[in-house]
mmCIF file of C-alpha atoms in Angstrom:
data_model
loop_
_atom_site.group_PDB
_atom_site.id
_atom_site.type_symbol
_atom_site.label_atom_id
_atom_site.label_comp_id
_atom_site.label_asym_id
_atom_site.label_seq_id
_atom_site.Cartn_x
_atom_site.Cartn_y
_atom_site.Cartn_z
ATOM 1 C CA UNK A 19 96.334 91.601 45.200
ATOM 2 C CA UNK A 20 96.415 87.920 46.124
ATOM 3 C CA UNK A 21 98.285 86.935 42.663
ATOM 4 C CA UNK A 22 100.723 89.804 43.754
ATOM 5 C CA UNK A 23 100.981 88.206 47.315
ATOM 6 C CA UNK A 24 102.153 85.064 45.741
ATOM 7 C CA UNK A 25 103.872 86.106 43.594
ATOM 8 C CA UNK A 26 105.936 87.711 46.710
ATOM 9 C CA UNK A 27 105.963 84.385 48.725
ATOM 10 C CA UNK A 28 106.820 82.586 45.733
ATOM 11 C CA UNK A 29 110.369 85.165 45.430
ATOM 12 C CA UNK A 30 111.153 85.332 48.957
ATOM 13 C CA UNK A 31 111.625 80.913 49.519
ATOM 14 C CA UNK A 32 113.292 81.489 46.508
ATOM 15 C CA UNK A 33 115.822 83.621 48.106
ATOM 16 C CA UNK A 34 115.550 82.101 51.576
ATOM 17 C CA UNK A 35 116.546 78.522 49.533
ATOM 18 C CA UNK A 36 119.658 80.115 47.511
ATOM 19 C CA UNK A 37 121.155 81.993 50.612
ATOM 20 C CA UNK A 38 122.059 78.766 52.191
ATOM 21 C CA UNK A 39 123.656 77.430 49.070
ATOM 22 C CA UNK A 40 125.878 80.448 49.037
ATOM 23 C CA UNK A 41 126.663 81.194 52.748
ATOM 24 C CA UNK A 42 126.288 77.987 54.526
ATOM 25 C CA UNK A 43 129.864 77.252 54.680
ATOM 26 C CA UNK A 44 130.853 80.839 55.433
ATOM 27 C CA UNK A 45 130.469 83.561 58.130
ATOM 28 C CA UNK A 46 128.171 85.937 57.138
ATOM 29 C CA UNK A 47 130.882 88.756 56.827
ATOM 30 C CA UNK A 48 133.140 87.086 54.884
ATOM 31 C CA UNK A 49 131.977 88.896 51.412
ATOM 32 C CA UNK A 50 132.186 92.216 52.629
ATOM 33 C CA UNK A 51 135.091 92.405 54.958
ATOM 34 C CA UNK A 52 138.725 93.606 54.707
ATOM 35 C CA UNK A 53 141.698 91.356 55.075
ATOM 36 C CA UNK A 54 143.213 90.351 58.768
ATOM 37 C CA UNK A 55 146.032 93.111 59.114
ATOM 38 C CA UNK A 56 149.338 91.467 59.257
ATOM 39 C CA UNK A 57 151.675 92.582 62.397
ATOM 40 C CA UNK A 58 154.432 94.709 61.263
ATOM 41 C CA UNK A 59 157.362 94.877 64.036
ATOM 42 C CA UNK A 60 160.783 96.929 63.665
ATOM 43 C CA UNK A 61 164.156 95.817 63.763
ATOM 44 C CA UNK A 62 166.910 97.414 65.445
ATOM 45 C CA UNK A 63 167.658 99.898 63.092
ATOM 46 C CA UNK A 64 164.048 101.188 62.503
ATOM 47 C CA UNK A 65 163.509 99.463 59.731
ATOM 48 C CA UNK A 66 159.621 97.914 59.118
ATOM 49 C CA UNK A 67 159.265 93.930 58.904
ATOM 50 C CA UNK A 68 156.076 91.873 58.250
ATOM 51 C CA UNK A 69 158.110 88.426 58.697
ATOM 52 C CA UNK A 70 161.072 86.893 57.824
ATOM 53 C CA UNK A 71 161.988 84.309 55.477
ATOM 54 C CA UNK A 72 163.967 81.286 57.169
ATOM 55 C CA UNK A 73 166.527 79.019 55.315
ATOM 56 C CA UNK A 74 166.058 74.856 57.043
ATOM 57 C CA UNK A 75 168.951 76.070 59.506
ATOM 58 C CA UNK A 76 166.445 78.446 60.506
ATOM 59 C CA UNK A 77 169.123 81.253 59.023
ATOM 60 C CA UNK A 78 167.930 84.760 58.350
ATOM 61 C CA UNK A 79 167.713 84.847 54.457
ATOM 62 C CA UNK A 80 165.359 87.874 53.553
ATOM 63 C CA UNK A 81 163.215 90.535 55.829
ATOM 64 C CA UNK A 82 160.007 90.899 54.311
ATOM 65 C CA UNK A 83 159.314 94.293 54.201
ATOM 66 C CA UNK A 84 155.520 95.542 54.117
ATOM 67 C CA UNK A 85 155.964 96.975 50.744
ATOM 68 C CA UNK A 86 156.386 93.527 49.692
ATOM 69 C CA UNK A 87 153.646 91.650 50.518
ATOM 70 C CA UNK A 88 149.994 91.907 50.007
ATOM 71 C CA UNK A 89 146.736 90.440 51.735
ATOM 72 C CA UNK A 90 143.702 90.370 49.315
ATOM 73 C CA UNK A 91 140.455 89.407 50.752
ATOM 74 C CA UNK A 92 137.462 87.591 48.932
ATOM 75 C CA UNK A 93 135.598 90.965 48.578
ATOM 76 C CA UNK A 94 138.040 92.821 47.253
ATOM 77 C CA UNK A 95 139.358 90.318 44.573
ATOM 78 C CA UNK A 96 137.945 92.708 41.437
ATOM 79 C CA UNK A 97 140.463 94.847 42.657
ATOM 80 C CA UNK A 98 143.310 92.070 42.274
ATOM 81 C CA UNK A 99 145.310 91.262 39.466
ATOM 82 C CA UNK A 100 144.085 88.793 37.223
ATOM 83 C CA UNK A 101 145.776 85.762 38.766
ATOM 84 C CA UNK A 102 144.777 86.495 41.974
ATOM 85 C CA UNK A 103 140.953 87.431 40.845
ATOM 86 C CA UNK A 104 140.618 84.141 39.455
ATOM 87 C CA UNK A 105 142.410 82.176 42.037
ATOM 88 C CA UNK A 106 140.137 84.012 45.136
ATOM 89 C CA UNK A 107 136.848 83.526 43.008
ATOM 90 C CA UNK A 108 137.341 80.234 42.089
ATOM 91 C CA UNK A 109 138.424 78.922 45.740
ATOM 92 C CA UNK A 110 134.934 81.046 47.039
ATOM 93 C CA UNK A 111 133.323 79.294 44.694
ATOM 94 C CA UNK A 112 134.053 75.662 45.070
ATOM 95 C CA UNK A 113 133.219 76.146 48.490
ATOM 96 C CA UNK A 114 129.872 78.357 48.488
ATOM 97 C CA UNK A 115 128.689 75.696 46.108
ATOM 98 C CA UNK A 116 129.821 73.016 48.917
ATOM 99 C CA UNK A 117 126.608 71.392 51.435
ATOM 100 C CA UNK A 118 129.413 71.185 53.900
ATOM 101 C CA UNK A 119 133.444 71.648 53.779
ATOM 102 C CA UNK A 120 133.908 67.818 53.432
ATOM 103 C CA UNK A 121 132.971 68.168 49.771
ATOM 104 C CA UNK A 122 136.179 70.157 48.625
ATOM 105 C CA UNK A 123 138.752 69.167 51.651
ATOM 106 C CA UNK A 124 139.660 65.106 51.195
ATOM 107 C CA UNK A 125 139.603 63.393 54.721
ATOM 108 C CA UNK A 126 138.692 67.041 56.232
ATOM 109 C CA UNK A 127 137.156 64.205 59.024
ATOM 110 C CA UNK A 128 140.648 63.117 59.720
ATOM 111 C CA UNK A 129 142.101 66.531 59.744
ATOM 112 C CA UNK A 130 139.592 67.809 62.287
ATOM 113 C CA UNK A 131 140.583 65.099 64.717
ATOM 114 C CA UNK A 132 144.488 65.616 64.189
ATOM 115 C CA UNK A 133 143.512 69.270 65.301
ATOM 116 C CA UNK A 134 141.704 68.536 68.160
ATOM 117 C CA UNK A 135 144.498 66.500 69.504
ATOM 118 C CA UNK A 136 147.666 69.042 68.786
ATOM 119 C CA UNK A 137 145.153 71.639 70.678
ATOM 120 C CA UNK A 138 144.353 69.689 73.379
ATOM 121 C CA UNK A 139 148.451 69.220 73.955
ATOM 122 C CA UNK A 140 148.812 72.650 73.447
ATOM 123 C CA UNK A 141 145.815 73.727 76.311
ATOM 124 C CA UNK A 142 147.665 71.071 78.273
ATOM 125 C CA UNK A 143 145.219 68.250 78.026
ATOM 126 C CA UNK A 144 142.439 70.230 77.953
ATOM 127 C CA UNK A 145 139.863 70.560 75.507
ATOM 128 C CA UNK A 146 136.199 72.613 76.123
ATOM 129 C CA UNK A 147 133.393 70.052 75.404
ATOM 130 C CA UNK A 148 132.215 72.303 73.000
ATOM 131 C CA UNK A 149 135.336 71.880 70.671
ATOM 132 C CA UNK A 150 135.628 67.943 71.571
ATOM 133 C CA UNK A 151 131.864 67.364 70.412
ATOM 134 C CA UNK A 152 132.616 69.650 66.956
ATOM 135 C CA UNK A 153 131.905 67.946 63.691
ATOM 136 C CA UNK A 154 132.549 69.142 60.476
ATOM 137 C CA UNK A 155 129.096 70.236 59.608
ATOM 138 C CA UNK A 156 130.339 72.861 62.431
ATOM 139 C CA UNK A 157 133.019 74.213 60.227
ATOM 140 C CA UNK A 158 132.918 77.698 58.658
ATOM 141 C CA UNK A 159 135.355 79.837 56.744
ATOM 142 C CA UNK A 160 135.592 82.281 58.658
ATOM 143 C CA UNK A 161 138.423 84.436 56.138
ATOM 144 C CA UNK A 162 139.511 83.963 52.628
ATOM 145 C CA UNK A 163 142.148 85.923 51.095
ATOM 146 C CA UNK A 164 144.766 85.618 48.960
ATOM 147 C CA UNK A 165 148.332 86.603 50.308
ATOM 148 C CA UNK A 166 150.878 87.493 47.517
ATOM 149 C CA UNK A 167 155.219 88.529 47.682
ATOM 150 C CA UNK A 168 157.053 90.578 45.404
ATOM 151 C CA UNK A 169 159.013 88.581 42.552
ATOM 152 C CA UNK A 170 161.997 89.333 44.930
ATOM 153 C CA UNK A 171 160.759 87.911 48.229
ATOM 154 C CA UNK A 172 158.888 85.012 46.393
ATOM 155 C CA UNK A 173 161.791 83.322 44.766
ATOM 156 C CA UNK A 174 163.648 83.793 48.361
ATOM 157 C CA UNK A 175 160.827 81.528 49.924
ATOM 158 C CA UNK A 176 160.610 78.906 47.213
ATOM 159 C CA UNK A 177 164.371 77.993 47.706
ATOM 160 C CA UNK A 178 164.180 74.279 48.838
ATOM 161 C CA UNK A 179 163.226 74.466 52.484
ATOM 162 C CA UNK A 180 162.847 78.223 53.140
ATOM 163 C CA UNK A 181 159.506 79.208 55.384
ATOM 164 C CA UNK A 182 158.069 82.030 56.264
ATOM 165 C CA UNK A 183 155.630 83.071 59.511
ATOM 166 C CA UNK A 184 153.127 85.836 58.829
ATOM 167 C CA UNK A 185 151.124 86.984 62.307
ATOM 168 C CA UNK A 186 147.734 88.033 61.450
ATOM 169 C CA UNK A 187 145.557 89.981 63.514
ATOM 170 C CA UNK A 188 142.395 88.305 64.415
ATOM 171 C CA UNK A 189 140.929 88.543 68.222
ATOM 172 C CA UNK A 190 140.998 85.184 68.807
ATOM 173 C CA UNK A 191 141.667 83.099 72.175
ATOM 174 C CA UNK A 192 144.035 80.609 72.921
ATOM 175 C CA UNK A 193 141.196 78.005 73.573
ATOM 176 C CA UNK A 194 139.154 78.452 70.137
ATOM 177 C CA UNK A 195 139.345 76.513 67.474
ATOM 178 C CA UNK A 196 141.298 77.263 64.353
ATOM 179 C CA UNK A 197 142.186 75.399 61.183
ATOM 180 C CA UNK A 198 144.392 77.333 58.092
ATOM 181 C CA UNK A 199 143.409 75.575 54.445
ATOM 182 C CA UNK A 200 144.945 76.682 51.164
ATOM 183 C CA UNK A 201 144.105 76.173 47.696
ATOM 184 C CA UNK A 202 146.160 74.661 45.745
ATOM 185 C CA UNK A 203 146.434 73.749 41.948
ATOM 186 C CA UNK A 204 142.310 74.016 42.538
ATOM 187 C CA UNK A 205 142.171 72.005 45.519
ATOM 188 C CA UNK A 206 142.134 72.780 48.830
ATOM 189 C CA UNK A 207 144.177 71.368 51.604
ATOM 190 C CA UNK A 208 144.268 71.610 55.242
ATOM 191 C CA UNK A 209 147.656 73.104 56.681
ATOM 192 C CA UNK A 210 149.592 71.272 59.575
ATOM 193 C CA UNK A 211 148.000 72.226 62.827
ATOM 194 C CA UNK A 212 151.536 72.912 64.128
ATOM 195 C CA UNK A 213 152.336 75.541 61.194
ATOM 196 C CA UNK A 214 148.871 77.727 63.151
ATOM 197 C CA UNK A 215 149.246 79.300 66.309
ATOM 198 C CA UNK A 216 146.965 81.767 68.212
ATOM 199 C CA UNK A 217 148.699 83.493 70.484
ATOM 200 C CA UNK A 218 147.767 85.543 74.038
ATOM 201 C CA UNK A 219 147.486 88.979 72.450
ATOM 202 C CA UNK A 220 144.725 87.482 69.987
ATOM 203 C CA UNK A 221 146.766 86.993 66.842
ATOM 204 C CA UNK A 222 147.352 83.990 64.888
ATOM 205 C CA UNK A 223 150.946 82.834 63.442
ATOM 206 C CA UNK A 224 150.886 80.639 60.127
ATOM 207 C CA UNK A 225 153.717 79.414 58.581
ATOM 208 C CA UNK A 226 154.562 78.911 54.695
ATOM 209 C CA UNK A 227 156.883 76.508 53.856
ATOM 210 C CA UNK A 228 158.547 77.687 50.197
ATOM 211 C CA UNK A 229 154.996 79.945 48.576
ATOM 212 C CA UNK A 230 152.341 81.690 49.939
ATOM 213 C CA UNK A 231 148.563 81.747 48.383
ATOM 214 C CA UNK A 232 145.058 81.552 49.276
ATOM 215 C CA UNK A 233 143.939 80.673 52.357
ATOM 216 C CA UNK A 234 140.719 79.846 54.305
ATOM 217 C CA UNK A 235 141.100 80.501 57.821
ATOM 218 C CA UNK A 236 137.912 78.275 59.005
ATOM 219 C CA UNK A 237 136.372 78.362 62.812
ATOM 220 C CA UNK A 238 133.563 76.820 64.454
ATOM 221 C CA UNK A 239 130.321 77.840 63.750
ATOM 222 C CA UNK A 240 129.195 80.068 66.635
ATOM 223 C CA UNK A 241 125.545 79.387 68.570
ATOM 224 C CA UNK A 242 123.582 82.197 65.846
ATOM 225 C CA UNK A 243 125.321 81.206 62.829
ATOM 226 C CA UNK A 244 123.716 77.813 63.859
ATOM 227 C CA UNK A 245 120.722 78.895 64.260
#
C-alpha cells in the first residue's frame, strides 16, 4: 500500500510540474474554446459584411462577405486544413514551451511599454495602477486562432497598401489591457497598438494591413490565474 502511495505522489508532481510548462503562458480555456465570433453588419441593400477591405485612399475595394472568411481556434486546428493545422500548432507550441512570452516575442519589454502609453492617451491620461505596474511575466494569451480569406478576398488585401478591420467579439472594457501578436514566417510579432481597439459595446477592432493569419490576442493575467 505504501509503494502504491508513492508511486501516486511520485505521478501527481509529475503532472503538477508539466502543467505549468504547458499552460503558464496561456489562459486556462484557451485549448478548449471556440473562436471570438466576428461582427457581421448589413449594408444597405441587405447584403451580410464581416469587414471591408480598404485601398491607402481608404477606397472601398472588396466587402468581405462571411462566406469568405474563416476564424480557426487552437482547439479546433485538427479540423483545419493542413496549412493552417501546422501553422496554429506550431505557434501553440513555441509558446507553451515558453517560461514567459519574452522568449518568442523580441523586445516584447519594449512593446509592453509602447502599449501602455497609446492606452493611457486613449483613457485620456489615465492608466489603473494595476496596468501601469504590469510586467511581462503578467502576460497571457488569452486567444489563438488562425483567421483565413478566400483566394478571392486574399489577393484583394495583399495589393500594396490594402487593410482590412475585422471586429471580434470579446467582452472586454475600454480600460483593460490588450495586445494583438501574429506569427509570422515562425516568429511572432507584436501588432501596432493603434491597429487594436476595444470598443464600448465590448468588442475589439484589429486591423490587417495586406494578409491575415494567426494571432494571439494576449491580456493580463487576472488575480487566480496568478495564483
Amino acid at each position: 500500500m505504501k509503494a502504491l502511495c508513492k508511486v501516486i505522489t511520485v505521478v501527481l508532481a509529475v503532472l503538477m510540474l508539466a502543467i505549468p510548462v504547458s499552460a503558464a503562458n496561456f489562459t486556462p480555456s484557451v485549448e478548449q474554446k471556440g473562436a471570438p465570433e466576428i461582427v457581421t453588419t448589413k449594408k444597405a441593400d441587405g447584403t451580410a459584411i464581416v469587414a471591408v477591405i480598404e485601398d491607402p485612399d481608404g477606397q472601398d475595394v472588396h466587402d468581405v462577405t462571411p462566406a469568405e472568411i474563416v476564424v480557426t481556434p487552437v482547439a479546433d486546428s485538427k479540423k483545419a486544413s493542413k496549412a493552417v493545422r501546422k501553422e496554429l500548432e506550431e505557434a501553440y507550441e513555441s509558446v507553451s514551451k515558453a517560461k514567459s512570452l519574452d522568449e518568442v516575442v523580441p523586445d516584447l519589454d519594449k512593446a509592453l511599454e509602447e502599449h501602455k502609453d497609446a492606452m493611457k492617451e486613449a483613457l485620456g491620461g489615465k492608466l489603473d495602477k494595476k496596468v501601469a505596474d504590469m510586467k511581462v511575466s503578467d502576460l497571457v494569451v488569452r486567444d489563438l486562432v488562425n483567421v483565413s480569406l478566400t483566394e478571392t478576398a486574399a489577393n484583394k488585401l495583399k495589393q500594396t497598401g490594402n487593410s482590412v478591420k475585422l471586429m471580434f467579439k470579446m467582452d472586454m472594457k475600454p480600460d483593460d489591457f490588450l495586445m494583438v501578436m501574429r506569427y509570422v514566417d515562425g516568429e511572432w510579432v507584436v501588432m501596432e497598438a493603434e491597429k487594436v481597439e476595444i470598443l464600448e459595446d465590448g468588442s475589439v477592432t484589429v486591423q490587417f494591413d495586406e494578409e491575415v493569419g494567426t494571432i494571439a490576442f494576449v491580456v493580463q493575467k487576472s488575480e487566480e490565474i496568478k495564483k
